[in-house]
Short mmCIF file of C-alpha atoms and ligand atoms in Angstrom, two decimals:
data_model
loop_
_atom_site.label_atom_id
_atom_site.label_comp_id
_atom_site.label_asym_id
_atom_site.label_seq_id
_atom_site.Cartn_x
_atom_site.Cartn_y
_atom_site.Cartn_z
CA MET A 90 -17.81 14.16 15.10
CA LYS A 91 -16.48 14.47 11.64
CA VAL A 92 -13.47 12.75 10.17
CA ALA A 93 -12.07 13.06 7.39
CA SER A 94 -9.91 10.55 5.40
CA VAL A 95 -7.30 11.59 2.71
CA VAL A 96 -6.34 9.21 0.12
CA GLY A 97 -5.22 9.37 -3.23
CA ALA A 98 -3.03 6.45 -4.57
CA ARG A 99 -3.94 2.75 -5.02
CA PRO A 100 -2.62 1.42 -1.62
CA ASN A 101 -4.56 4.17 0.38
CA PHE A 102 -7.60 2.98 -1.15
CA VAL A 103 -7.21 -0.66 -0.27
CA LYS A 104 -6.70 0.29 3.28
CA LEU A 105 -9.58 2.97 3.23
CA ALA A 106 -11.89 0.30 2.34
CA PRO A 107 -12.52 -1.33 5.75
CA LEU A 108 -11.61 1.42 7.82
CA SER A 109 -14.27 3.93 6.18
CA ARG A 110 -16.99 1.18 7.16
CA ALA A 111 -15.66 0.93 10.68
CA VAL A 112 -15.44 5.09 10.96
CA ARG A 113 -19.03 5.18 9.35
CA ASP A 114 -20.33 3.36 12.19
CA ARG A 115 -19.38 5.97 14.37
CA PHE A 116 -18.43 9.30 12.76
CA HIS A 117 -19.60 11.56 10.09
CA GLU A 118 -16.78 10.64 7.34
CA VAL A 119 -15.75 12.80 4.43
CA ILE A 120 -13.60 11.48 1.84
CA VAL A 121 -10.49 13.71 0.47
CA HIS A 122 -9.25 11.95 -2.85
CA THR A 123 -6.02 14.09 -3.89
CA GLY A 124 -6.08 12.82 -7.24
CA GLN A 125 -2.53 11.28 -7.05
CA HIS A 126 -3.79 8.28 -9.18
CA TYR A 127 -6.26 8.81 -11.53
CA ASP A 128 -6.11 5.90 -14.40
CA TYR A 129 -9.34 3.85 -14.16
CA GLU A 130 -7.21 0.68 -13.44
CA MET A 131 -5.25 2.45 -10.45
CA ASP A 132 -7.99 4.46 -9.00
CA ARG A 133 -11.97 4.18 -9.97
CA ILE A 134 -11.86 0.14 -10.24
CA PHE A 135 -11.49 0.04 -6.27
CA PHE A 136 -13.86 2.36 -5.66
CA ASP A 137 -16.60 0.73 -8.05
CA GLU A 138 -15.44 -2.95 -7.00
CA ILE A 139 -14.96 -2.93 -3.36
CA GLY A 140 -17.82 -0.41 -2.21
CA ILE A 141 -15.74 2.39 -1.13
CA PRO A 142 -17.85 5.72 -0.84
CA GLU A 143 -17.69 7.84 -3.11
CA PRO A 144 -15.39 11.12 -2.64
CA ASP A 145 -16.73 13.98 -1.24
CA HIS A 146 -14.07 16.22 -2.74
CA HIS A 147 -11.50 15.31 -5.71
CA LEU A 148 -8.66 17.49 -5.82
CA GLY A 149 -7.35 16.52 -9.27
CA VAL A 150 -3.79 16.97 -8.55
CA GLY A 151 -2.50 14.30 -10.77
CA SER A 152 1.78 13.72 -11.34
CA GLY A 153 4.09 15.72 -10.72
CA SER A 154 7.83 15.90 -9.12
CA HIS A 155 7.56 14.97 -5.35
CA GLY A 156 7.86 18.86 -4.38
CA ARG A 157 5.32 20.37 -6.93
CA GLN A 158 2.96 17.17 -6.17
CA THR A 159 3.11 16.95 -2.47
CA GLY A 160 3.00 21.17 -2.25
CA GLU A 161 -0.18 21.20 -4.53
CA MET A 162 -1.83 18.68 -2.18
CA LEU A 163 -1.16 20.41 0.92
CA ALA A 164 -2.88 23.71 -0.37
CA ARG A 165 -5.88 21.74 -1.88
CA ILE A 166 -6.06 19.61 1.47
CA GLU A 167 -5.93 22.60 3.75
CA ASP A 168 -8.42 24.10 1.73
CA VAL A 169 -11.06 21.84 2.04
CA LEU A 170 -10.29 20.92 6.01
CA MET A 171 -10.89 24.78 6.89
CA LYS A 172 -14.34 24.57 5.20
CA GLU A 173 -15.00 21.17 6.59
CA GLY A 174 -13.60 21.57 9.87
CA PRO A 175 -13.12 17.72 10.75
CA ASP A 176 -12.32 16.74 14.28
CA ALA A 177 -10.20 14.12 13.03
CA VAL A 178 -8.24 13.50 9.79
CA VAL A 179 -6.83 9.77 9.00
CA VAL A 180 -3.81 9.14 6.34
CA PHE A 181 -2.89 5.74 5.24
CA GLY A 182 0.61 4.60 4.64
CA ASP A 183 3.53 6.20 2.99
CA THR A 184 2.77 7.77 0.06
CA ASN A 185 2.75 11.55 -0.89
CA THR A 186 -0.66 11.97 -0.56
CA THR A 187 -0.32 10.64 3.30
CA LEU A 188 2.58 13.26 3.86
CA ALA A 189 0.40 16.09 2.49
CA GLY A 190 -2.56 15.05 4.47
CA ALA A 191 -0.50 14.67 7.59
CA LEU A 192 0.99 18.42 7.18
CA ALA A 193 -2.18 20.04 6.45
CA ALA A 194 -4.10 18.62 9.40
CA ALA A 195 -0.79 19.02 11.95
CA LYS A 196 -0.46 22.79 10.91
CA LEU A 197 -4.40 23.28 11.47
CA HIS A 198 -4.17 21.44 14.78
CA ILE A 199 -6.81 18.90 13.71
CA THR A 200 -6.30 15.60 15.61
CA LEU A 201 -4.18 13.61 13.01
CA VAL A 202 -4.18 9.69 12.72
CA HIS A 203 -1.73 7.57 11.09
CA VAL A 204 -2.83 4.13 9.71
CA GLU A 205 0.05 1.97 9.15
CA ALA A 206 2.39 4.00 11.49
CA GLY A 207 5.71 2.90 12.58
CA LEU A 208 7.04 1.23 9.60
CA ARG A 209 10.79 1.46 8.61
CA SER A 210 13.24 0.34 5.97
CA TYR A 211 15.89 2.66 7.16
CA ASP A 212 16.67 3.60 3.93
CA ARG A 213 16.24 7.43 3.55
CA ARG A 214 16.33 7.44 -0.17
CA MET A 215 12.79 5.86 -0.52
CA PRO A 216 10.66 8.84 -0.97
CA GLU A 217 8.22 6.57 0.90
CA GLU A 218 10.68 6.26 4.17
CA ILE A 219 10.76 9.96 4.54
CA ASN A 220 6.95 10.42 4.30
CA ARG A 221 6.81 7.39 7.17
CA VAL A 222 9.15 9.29 9.33
CA LEU A 223 7.60 12.81 8.99
CA VAL A 224 4.13 11.63 9.23
CA ASP A 225 4.80 9.26 12.41
CA HIS A 226 6.44 12.30 14.05
CA CYS A 227 2.86 14.68 13.84
CA SER A 228 0.70 12.43 14.35
CA ASP A 229 -1.27 12.23 17.56
CA LEU A 230 -2.58 8.51 17.07
CA LEU A 231 -0.62 6.29 15.73
CA SER A 232 -2.15 2.65 14.40
CA CYS A 233 0.89 -0.02 14.11
CA PRO A 234 0.31 -3.13 12.30
CA THR A 235 2.95 -4.97 14.09
CA LYS A 236 5.10 -5.11 17.27
CA THR A 237 8.25 -4.08 15.28
CA ALA A 238 6.60 -1.07 14.29
CA VAL A 239 5.79 -0.19 17.63
CA ASP A 240 9.29 -1.10 18.65
CA ASN A 241 10.65 1.24 15.65
CA LEU A 242 8.51 4.28 16.98
CA ARG A 243 9.82 3.91 20.51
CA ARG A 244 13.27 4.18 19.24
CA GLU A 245 12.33 7.44 17.75
CA GLY A 246 11.02 8.58 21.02
CA ILE A 247 7.28 8.04 19.95
CA VAL A 248 5.36 6.33 22.51
CA GLU A 249 2.28 8.58 23.41
CA GLY A 250 -0.96 7.49 21.45
CA VAL A 251 0.79 4.56 19.78
CA TYR A 252 -1.25 1.39 19.51
CA LEU A 253 -0.69 -2.09 18.10
CA THR A 254 -3.98 -2.28 16.41
CA GLY A 255 -3.17 -5.25 13.55
CA ASP A 256 -2.98 -4.68 9.95
CA VAL A 257 -5.83 -3.15 8.14
CA MET A 258 -5.10 -4.77 4.91
CA VAL A 259 -6.15 -8.32 6.47
CA ASP A 260 -9.39 -6.66 7.30
CA ALA A 261 -9.25 -5.56 3.73
CA MET A 262 -8.76 -9.08 2.67
CA ASP A 263 -11.34 -10.47 4.62
CA LEU A 264 -13.87 -8.11 3.31
CA CYS A 265 -13.01 -9.37 -0.32
CA ARG A 266 -12.17 -12.87 0.14
CA ASP A 267 -15.40 -14.53 -1.01
CA ILE A 268 -16.29 -11.96 -3.71
CA SER A 269 -12.43 -12.20 -5.39
CA ARG A 270 -12.77 -16.06 -5.41
CA ARG A 271 -15.43 -15.30 -8.12
CA SER A 272 -12.96 -13.46 -10.29
CA THR A 273 -12.69 -14.80 -13.90
CA ILE A 274 -9.14 -13.52 -14.21
CA LEU A 275 -7.49 -17.11 -14.26
CA GLU A 276 -9.60 -18.18 -17.21
CA ARG A 277 -9.14 -15.06 -19.13
CA LEU A 278 -5.63 -15.17 -18.90
CA GLU A 279 -5.76 -18.75 -19.55
CA LEU A 280 -3.76 -19.59 -16.27
CA ARG A 281 -4.04 -22.88 -14.02
CA PRO A 282 -3.40 -22.39 -10.20
CA LYS A 283 0.11 -23.01 -9.09
CA GLU A 284 1.26 -22.91 -12.65
CA TYR A 285 2.31 -19.28 -13.05
CA ILE A 286 4.32 -16.48 -11.24
CA LEU A 287 2.86 -12.99 -10.37
CA ALA A 288 5.08 -10.15 -10.69
CA THR A 289 4.62 -6.63 -9.94
CA LEU A 290 7.26 -3.53 -10.03
CA HIS A 291 6.99 -0.05 -9.63
CA ARG A 292 9.31 1.44 -7.06
CA ALA A 293 11.25 4.65 -7.49
CA GLU A 294 14.59 2.67 -6.74
CA ASN A 295 13.99 0.22 -9.34
CA THR A 296 11.79 2.25 -12.27
CA ASP A 297 14.09 5.12 -12.21
CA ASP A 298 17.51 2.76 -12.21
CA ASN A 299 18.21 2.01 -15.84
CA GLU A 300 20.21 -0.76 -14.46
CA ARG A 301 18.63 -2.16 -12.14
CA LEU A 302 15.21 -1.88 -14.25
CA ARG A 303 17.32 -4.22 -17.21
CA GLU A 304 18.53 -6.72 -14.92
CA ILE A 305 15.08 -7.17 -13.28
CA ILE A 306 13.10 -7.39 -16.65
CA GLY A 307 16.15 -9.75 -17.80
CA ALA A 308 15.35 -11.95 -14.99
CA PHE A 309 11.59 -12.02 -16.02
CA GLU A 310 12.56 -13.02 -19.29
CA ASP A 311 15.29 -15.62 -18.20
CA ILE A 312 12.73 -17.39 -15.80
CA GLY A 313 11.51 -19.87 -18.23
CA SER A 314 7.62 -20.25 -16.60
CA SER A 315 4.69 -18.26 -17.38
CA LEU A 316 4.76 -14.92 -15.65
CA VAL A 317 1.84 -12.36 -15.42
CA PHE A 318 2.87 -8.89 -14.94
CA PRO A 319 0.57 -6.56 -13.98
CA CYS A 320 2.44 -3.53 -15.21
CA HIS A 321 1.92 -0.15 -13.23
CA PRO A 322 1.83 2.92 -15.51
CA ARG A 323 5.13 4.29 -14.29
CA THR A 324 7.10 0.81 -15.06
CA GLU A 325 5.22 0.98 -18.68
CA ARG A 326 6.26 4.42 -19.17
CA ARG A 327 10.01 3.60 -18.46
CA LEU A 328 9.96 0.46 -20.30
CA ARG A 329 8.92 2.22 -23.44
CA ASP A 330 11.62 5.00 -22.41
CA LEU A 331 14.20 2.67 -22.78
CA GLY A 332 12.68 0.59 -25.91
CA LEU A 333 11.94 -2.89 -24.04
CA TRP A 334 8.39 -2.49 -23.94
CA ASN A 335 7.49 -4.37 -27.49
CA SER A 336 10.49 -6.24 -27.22
CA LEU A 337 9.03 -8.33 -24.11
CA ASN A 338 9.54 -12.23 -24.29
CA GLU A 339 5.90 -13.97 -25.18
CA ARG A 340 6.06 -15.99 -22.20
CA ILE A 341 5.74 -12.65 -19.82
CA LYS A 342 1.86 -11.77 -19.69
CA VAL A 343 2.07 -8.32 -19.64
CA ILE A 344 -1.24 -6.60 -18.49
CA LYS A 345 -2.98 -3.35 -17.27
CA PRO A 346 -3.08 -3.02 -13.64
CA VAL A 347 -5.71 -5.24 -12.34
CA GLY A 348 -8.60 -4.45 -9.88
CA TYR A 349 -8.28 -5.63 -6.25
CA LEU A 350 -10.57 -8.61 -6.61
CA ASP A 351 -8.51 -9.84 -9.57
CA MET A 352 -5.54 -9.26 -7.91
CA LEU A 353 -6.22 -11.30 -4.88
CA GLN A 354 -7.46 -14.34 -6.98
CA LEU A 355 -3.77 -13.77 -9.00
CA GLU A 356 -2.01 -13.85 -5.63
CA ARG A 357 -3.86 -16.80 -4.07
CA ASN A 358 -3.32 -19.02 -7.09
CA ALA A 359 0.23 -18.40 -7.99
CA LEU A 360 3.19 -20.80 -7.46
CA ARG A 361 5.29 -17.59 -6.50
CA ILE A 362 4.98 -13.81 -6.14
CA LEU A 363 7.99 -11.54 -7.32
CA THR A 364 7.41 -7.81 -6.25
CA ASP A 365 8.87 -4.71 -4.74
CA SER A 366 5.03 -3.79 -3.55
CA GLY A 367 4.90 -3.21 0.29
CA GLY A 368 1.18 -4.48 0.32
CA VAL A 369 2.05 -7.35 -1.88
CA GLN A 370 4.64 -9.00 0.31
CA LYS A 371 2.32 -8.92 2.70
CA GLU A 372 -0.70 -10.40 0.84
CA ALA A 373 1.85 -13.04 -0.28
CA TYR A 374 2.58 -14.25 3.42
CA ILE A 375 -1.24 -14.25 4.29
CA PHE A 376 -1.76 -16.49 1.34
CA ARG A 377 1.44 -18.04 2.00
CA VAL A 378 2.61 -17.75 -1.61
CA PRO A 379 6.47 -18.12 -1.51
CA CYS A 380 7.74 -14.13 -2.15
CA VAL A 381 10.77 -13.07 -3.53
CA THR A 382 11.08 -9.39 -3.12
CA LEU A 383 12.98 -7.26 -5.65
CA ARG A 384 14.56 -4.71 -3.37
CA ASP A 385 17.81 -4.89 -0.98
CA ARG A 386 15.67 -3.84 2.16
CA THR A 387 11.99 -4.34 3.41
CA GLU A 388 9.79 -2.97 6.47
CA TRP A 389 8.03 -6.25 6.38
CA VAL A 390 10.94 -7.98 8.33
CA GLU A 391 8.73 -10.62 9.99
CA THR A 392 7.69 -12.08 6.17
CA VAL A 393 11.65 -12.40 5.76
CA LYS A 394 12.41 -13.74 9.42
CA ASP A 395 9.90 -16.67 8.98
CA GLY A 396 11.42 -17.57 5.78
CA TRP A 397 8.50 -16.95 3.39
CA ASN A 398 9.93 -13.61 1.98
CA VAL A 399 13.50 -13.92 0.33
CA LEU A 400 15.10 -10.15 -0.45
CA ALA A 401 16.56 -10.82 -4.24
CA GLY A 402 17.53 -7.04 -4.60
CA ALA A 403 17.81 -6.44 -8.46
CA SER A 404 20.56 -9.10 -9.23
CA ARG A 405 19.53 -11.22 -12.49
CA GLU A 406 20.84 -13.91 -10.90
CA SER A 407 18.89 -14.06 -7.43
CA ILE A 408 15.87 -13.32 -8.91
CA VAL A 409 16.04 -16.10 -11.36
CA ARG A 410 17.12 -18.25 -8.89
CA TYR A 411 14.51 -17.84 -6.07
CA ALA A 412 11.70 -17.61 -8.96
CA ARG A 413 12.53 -21.14 -9.83
CA GLY A 414 13.41 -22.93 -6.75
CA PHE A 415 12.24 -20.92 -3.65
CA VAL A 416 10.39 -23.37 -1.06
CA PRO A 417 9.74 -21.88 2.56
CA SER A 418 10.72 -24.82 5.12
CA THR A 419 9.56 -23.06 8.01
CA PRO A 420 6.22 -22.54 9.72
CA GLN A 421 4.82 -19.24 9.62
CA THR A 422 4.77 -17.45 13.09
CA HIS A 423 3.79 -14.63 12.47
CA VAL A 424 0.21 -12.85 12.20
CA PHE A 425 -0.54 -9.40 10.53
CA GLY A 426 -3.87 -8.90 12.40
CA ASP A 427 -7.24 -10.92 13.24
CA GLY A 428 -9.16 -8.65 10.71
CA GLU A 429 -10.14 -6.24 13.51
CA ALA A 430 -7.57 -3.63 13.10
CA SER A 431 -10.34 -0.94 11.58
CA ARG A 432 -12.68 -1.41 14.49
CA ARG A 433 -9.95 -1.07 17.06
CA ILE A 434 -8.90 2.24 15.07
CA ALA A 435 -12.10 3.71 15.11
CA ASP A 436 -12.96 2.88 18.79
CA LEU A 437 -9.25 4.78 19.62
CA MET A 438 -10.42 7.21 17.90
CA GLU A 439 -13.89 7.67 19.40
CA SER A 440 -12.10 7.82 22.70
CA PHE A 441 -8.80 9.99 21.97
CA MET A 442 -11.25 12.62 20.38
CA ARG A 443 -13.56 12.73 23.36
CA SER A 444 -10.98 12.73 25.68
CA SER A 445 -9.52 15.95 23.87
CA ARG A 446 -12.91 17.78 24.45
CA ASP A 447 -13.41 19.83 27.39
CA PHE A 448 -16.60 20.12 29.50
CA SER A 449 -18.29 22.77 27.24
CA GLY A 450 -17.89 20.46 24.40
CA GLU A 451 -14.81 23.17 22.66
CA ARG A 452 -11.83 21.04 21.43
CA VAL A 453 -8.76 21.48 23.65
CA LYS A 454 -5.34 20.69 22.45
CA ALA A 455 -4.41 17.07 21.90
CA PRO A 456 -2.87 15.23 24.63
C1 LIG B 542 3.07 6.12 -5.41
C2 LIG B 542 3.60 6.01 -4.14
C3 LIG B 542 4.27 4.49 -3.68
C4 LIG B 542 3.57 3.68 -3.71
C5 LIG B 542 2.44 3.43 -5.09
C6 LIG B 542 1.53 2.72 -4.95
C7 LIG B 542 4.80 8.23 -3.12
C8 LIG B 542 5.85 8.93 -2.96
N1 LIG B 542 4.93 7.02 -4.09
O1 LIG B 542 4.11 5.67 -6.46
O2 LIG B 542 4.58 4.43 -2.20
O3 LIG B 542 3.71 2.67 -3.98
O4 LIG B 542 2.21 5.06 -5.57
O5 LIG B 542 1.18 2.28 -6.37
O6 LIG B 542 3.78 8.65 -3.44
N2 LIG B 542 0.69 7.23 -13.17
C9 LIG B 542 0.10 7.31 -14.39
N3 LIG B 542 -1.26 6.81 -13.95
C10 LIG B 542 -1.67 6.95 -12.64
C11 LIG B 542 -0.91 7.39 -11.70
C12 LIG B 542 0.67 7.45 -11.81
O7 LIG B 542 0.35 7.29 -15.44
O8 LIG B 542 -3.09 6.67 -12.54
C13 LIG B 542 2.26 7.47 -13.53
C14 LIG B 542 2.56 8.80 -14.03
O9 LIG B 542 3.54 8.64 -14.88
C15 LIG B 542 3.25 9.63 -12.78
C16 LIG B 542 4.11 7.97 -12.13
O10 LIG B 542 3.25 7.05 -12.75
O11 LIG B 542 4.49 10.24 -12.85
C17 LIG B 542 4.52 8.27 -10.94
O12 LIG B 542 2.99 8.37 -10.20
P1 LIG B 542 3.18 8.50 -8.67
O13 LIG B 542 2.06 8.52 -8.10
O14 LIG B 542 3.94 9.88 -8.60
O15 LIG B 542 3.91 7.66 -8.08
P2 LIG B 542 3.81 6.21 -8.02
O16 LIG B 542 5.04 5.82 -8.80
O17 LIG B 542 2.74 5.36 -8.25
N1 LIG B 543 -2.79 -4.37 -6.42
C1 LIG B 543 -4.06 -4.21 -7.42
N2 LIG B 543 -4.03 -4.45 -8.27
C2 LIG B 543 -2.52 -4.19 -9.09
C3 LIG B 543 -1.21 -4.34 -8.05
C4 LIG B 543 -1.62 -4.16 -6.85
O1 LIG B 543 -5.15 -3.91 -6.76
O2 LIG B 543 -2.37 -4.45 -10.22
C5 LIG B 543 -3.15 -4.14 -5.00
C6 LIG B 543 -2.59 -5.42 -3.97
O3 LIG B 543 -3.24 -6.24 -3.79
C7 LIG B 543 -2.27 -4.54 -3.00
C8 LIG B 543 -2.32 -2.79 -3.02
O4 LIG B 543 -2.48 -2.66 -4.58
O5 LIG B 543 -3.59 -4.50 -2.30
C9 LIG B 543 -0.74 -2.34 -3.21
O6 LIG B 543 -0.59 -1.52 -3.94
P1 LIG B 543 1.00 -1.16 -4.84
O7 LIG B 543 1.78 -2.35 -4.70
O8 LIG B 543 0.49 -0.02 -5.61
O9 LIG B 543 1.45 -0.03 -3.21
P2 LIG B 543 2.71 -0.35 -1.93
O10 LIG B 543 1.59 -1.29 -1.23
O11 LIG B 543 3.94 -0.46 -2.48
O12 LIG B 543 2.70 0.98 -1.36
#
């Protein structure tokens, strides 16, 4: 049986790395890369460093408005799926690539698997929230990383095909744990373990709102400790537009986005992490590094409930206060997974796909 994995943006690549291995143990996999991300540091570095197989189809869509980008991807993914005729399509997370892959598969009646299903921030202004809701509602197999995700789906009436598998990002971290310890990023940046703060920032609600962006950058400058800031190209562009790029305080080490191995090394050795990323909040928790989230809400509510993550929004004063003094005082009670999520998803796909074939081997409508 053939499986098409659709990816295109940085977090999709990280999730694909472990799943692709499990999928290839059982199926013929083709990888479809939409080209949503394309800079070396946002794209190729993940394939080169963590052994993701080469994409079979590169659609070269690139950047654009949400409608144009998603529409271009939808049309091109549809062409590929019609040519390849896969038995299932896998999509990851909540990006525009995820939505386009899901719509293309659903409309061609191909079994759709959503990895990282059921996450909700309950903020419909976030483009990711729209993507998650739509993708979940047209998926056949939904792999939930947490019990909260399963409950969120149930509240929307989605119960068929929903499985608590654990989080493939735990599998990705396991896959790269040892090799990432060999990263020389600390030496290259002249950093000492637990003597710097790591920051990432790229969400539309922060970068496209001048006031929020100024507050957050102002906080980065006020913190006073050494702060490492691998800067997403979207954020760099906005900071240049606002004339803030060249005047950043010298205690902020602004660097290009880093590869996953360097990122894991930076995360595990950070004193604290400031971020608006979904994946980085989880990684901070797993590494037991206190996290200050630069958003008003989060989908990863377990990290906040456990007291290892605080929501500072875009308030300069709160960000500075937490960045200087936030110390979790409660034990971690939550696990995002046991490192077996990818194998579990591949097993589920296998039984699901077998059960949706009739006796003559022809595919029938998914249950
Ligand atoms: C996307 C996802 C977001 C995810 C993030 C991960 C959507 C709606 N958003 O946001 O959920 O957290 O990826 O990083 O899918 N750009 C470059 N080079 C690149 C990629 C982007 O310069 O390789 C710049 C372009 O100016 C582009 C902008 O970044 O317009 C935004 O890129 P886009 O892919 O639309 O969204 P992200 O902000 O990356
Ligand atoms: N990441 C990385 N280099 C960076 C920033 C992030 O390798 O410079 C990794 C990070 O460790 C995580 C994933 O990219 O595994 C998260 O992607 P991102 O923050 O872009 O998106 P989100 O998770 O918010 O959708």
